[in-house]
Tab-separated table of C-alpha atoms in Angstrom:
chain	number	residue	atom	x	y	z
L	1	MET	CA	-41.776	6.901	-8.390
L	2	VAL	CA	-41.980	10.267	-6.651
L	3	LYS	CA	-45.304	10.736	-4.886
L	4	SER	CA	-45.023	14.439	-4.182
L	5	THR	CA	-42.756	17.408	-4.382
L	6	GLY	CA	-41.930	16.780	-0.706
L	7	ASP	CA	-40.602	13.314	-1.582
L	8	LEU	CA	-38.608	14.786	-4.461
L	9	LYS	CA	-37.094	17.386	-2.148
L	10	ARG	CA	-36.081	14.693	0.412
L	11	TYR	CA	-34.435	12.624	-2.344
L	12	GLN	CA	-32.597	15.675	-3.663
L	13	ASP	CA	-31.437	16.595	-0.159
L	14	PHE	CA	-30.285	12.999	0.421
L	15	GLU	CA	-28.378	13.035	-2.882
L	16	ALA	CA	-26.712	16.346	-2.052
L	17	GLN	CA	-25.754	15.151	1.441
L	18	THR	CA	-24.376	11.847	0.098
L	19	PHE	CA	-22.405	13.647	-2.607
L	20	GLU	CA	-20.920	16.018	-0.016
L	21	GLU	CA	-19.905	13.061	2.183
L	22	LEU	CA	-18.274	11.421	-0.851
L	23	LYS	CA	-16.241	14.559	-1.576
L	24	ILE	CA	-15.082	14.746	2.054
L	25	LEU	CA	-14.051	11.067	2.046
L	26	GLN	CA	-12.201	11.509	-1.253
L	27	ALA	CA	-10.337	14.541	0.116
L	28	ASP	CA	-9.489	12.805	3.411
L	29	ASN	CA	-8.242	9.679	1.620
L	30	ARG	CA	-6.644	11.182	-1.498
L	31	HIS	CA	-3.237	9.672	-0.676
L	32	ILE	CA	-4.680	6.156	-0.492
L	33	ILE	CA	-6.744	6.604	-3.652
L	34	THR	CA	-3.757	7.822	-5.676
L	35	ALA	CA	-1.512	5.100	-4.206
L	36	PHE	CA	-3.652	2.446	-5.878
L	37	ASP	CA	-2.881	4.058	-9.236
L	38	THR	CA	0.884	4.283	-8.659
L	39	VAL	CA	2.885	1.636	-10.500
L	40	PHE	CA	5.247	-0.208	-8.157
L	41	ASP	CA	8.886	0.570	-8.942
L	42	GLN	CA	11.314	-1.687	-7.071
L	43	ASP	CA	14.337	0.544	-7.711
L	44	ARG	CA	12.488	3.574	-6.358
L	45	PHE	CA	11.299	1.570	-3.348
L	46	ILE	CA	14.867	0.512	-2.513
L	47	LYS	CA	16.197	4.038	-3.006
L	48	LYS	CA	13.486	5.466	-0.770
L	49	TYR	CA	13.906	2.998	2.129
L	50	LYS	CA	17.541	1.873	1.886
L	51	ALA	CA	18.640	4.491	4.421
L	52	LEU	CA	16.634	2.679	7.111
L	53	PHE	CA	18.554	-0.558	6.563
L	54	ASN	CA	22.186	-1.633	6.474
L	55	THR	CA	21.192	-3.556	3.326
L	56	LEU	CA	17.872	-3.952	1.536
L	57	GLU	CA	17.241	-6.385	-1.285
L	58	LEU	CA	14.043	-7.223	-3.150
L	59	THR	CA	13.435	-10.125	-5.455
L	60	LYS	CA	11.698	-9.438	-8.730
L	61	ALA	CA	7.997	-8.837	-8.121
L	62	GLN	CA	5.808	-11.797	-8.988
L	63	ASN	CA	2.383	-11.006	-10.388
L	64	LEU	CA	-0.272	-12.865	-8.423
L	65	GLU	CA	-3.897	-13.417	-9.278
L	66	LYS	CA	-6.163	-10.415	-9.223
L	67	GLU	CA	-7.663	-9.838	-5.802
L	68	ASP	CA	-10.873	-7.839	-5.512
L	69	GLY	CA	-10.154	-6.245	-8.899
L	70	PHE	CA	-6.595	-5.151	-8.058
L	71	SER	CA	-3.309	-6.455	-9.418
L	72	VAL	CA	-1.318	-7.979	-6.578
L	73	TYR	CA	2.459	-8.383	-6.626
L	74	ASN	CA	4.428	-10.520	-4.205
L	75	VAL	CA	7.844	-9.128	-3.263
L	76	LYS	CA	10.329	-11.128	-1.184
L	77	THR	CA	12.519	-8.897	0.945
L	78	SER	CA	15.721	-9.442	2.880
L	79	SER	CA	17.504	-6.822	4.893
L	80	LYS	CA	20.006	-6.137	7.631
L	81	ILE	CA	19.084	-3.732	10.398
L	82	SER	CA	20.761	-2.500	13.549
L	83	SER	CA	17.686	-2.825	15.797
L	84	PRO	CA	14.038	-3.886	15.670
L	85	ALA	CA	13.098	-0.233	16.191
L	86	THR	CA	14.474	0.468	12.715
L	87	PHE	CA	12.149	-2.148	11.258
L	88	TYR	CA	9.138	-0.601	13.010
L	89	LYS	CA	10.128	2.796	11.642
L	90	PHE	CA	10.165	1.196	8.171
L	91	LEU	CA	6.641	-0.138	8.751
L	92	ASP	CA	5.452	3.343	9.745
L	93	GLU	CA	7.073	4.878	6.675
L	94	VAL	CA	5.727	2.261	4.260
L	95	ASN	CA	2.203	3.004	5.543
L	96	LYS	CA	2.685	6.554	4.234
L	97	SER	CA	4.316	5.480	0.967
L	98	ASP	CA	3.218	5.993	-2.619
L	99	TRP	CA	2.065	2.362	-2.841
L	100	ILE	CA	-0.427	0.142	-1.076
L	101	VAL	CA	1.865	-2.366	0.646
L	102	ALA	CA	0.985	-5.182	3.024
L	103	VAL	CA	3.922	-6.646	4.940
L	104	ASN	CA	3.118	-10.296	5.538
L	105	PHE	CA	3.935	-12.265	8.644
L	106	PRO	CA	5.947	-14.113	9.735
L	107	ILE	CA	8.888	-11.762	9.730
L	108	ASP	CA	12.085	-13.680	10.319
L	109	PHE	CA	14.718	-11.955	12.497
L	110	LYS	CA	18.132	-13.511	13.184
L	111	ARG	CA	20.895	-11.736	15.081
L	112	GLU	CA	24.383	-12.030	13.633
L	113	GLY	CA	26.823	-10.028	15.716
L	114	GLU	CA	25.856	-6.354	15.669
L	115	VAL	CA	23.216	-6.658	12.926
L	116	ILE	CA	19.862	-8.381	12.578
L	117	ASN	CA	19.057	-10.186	9.353
L	118	SER	CA	15.395	-9.966	8.489
L	119	SER	CA	13.310	-11.478	5.755
L	120	PHE	CA	9.651	-11.030	4.957
L	121	GLN	CA	7.243	-10.884	2.080
L	122	MET	CA	5.158	-7.946	0.960
L	123	LYS	CA	2.109	-7.717	-1.237
L	124	VAL	CA	1.766	-4.579	-3.327
L	125	TYR	CA	-1.692	-3.699	-4.630
L	126	SER	CA	-2.223	-1.638	-7.768
L	127	ASN	CA	-4.821	-0.689	-10.352
L	128	SER	CA	-2.004	-0.350	-12.888
L	129	LYS	CA	0.098	-2.965	-14.665
L	130	ASP	CA	3.501	-3.161	-13.020
L	131	SER	CA	6.412	-3.029	-15.439
L	132	ASN	CA	8.675	-4.806	-12.908
L	133	THR	CA	6.817	-8.098	-12.837
L	134	SER	CA	8.189	-11.271	-14.278
L	135	LYS	CA	6.226	-13.049	-16.966
């Protein structure tokens, strides 16, 4: 209950300030917010990142249990790279991608001649139902 017009003014000022902070946070984090609404497309993912690898293969995404209200998909990945630096470049790029992706450890690296075979799992988080998941 508002006790005076002074209290009402403070509440209105607080609301306006909070709303302004919300708008700033939404603008600063728009990429992350929209990434949660982007449906994961394995073919698009491979096309986008294949140039960083000698080979890049993904297994069909497996729908996991919901986690904190988001759909979570587990994707097993195997690749061949020329150097670990290439893999770190991939990690940097995936952090800027259209999806919310968590690369899970351990990441297995094995040198075979001039290439490094790598395998790892990723979790992709989404608000949307992924059409690539297996039933």
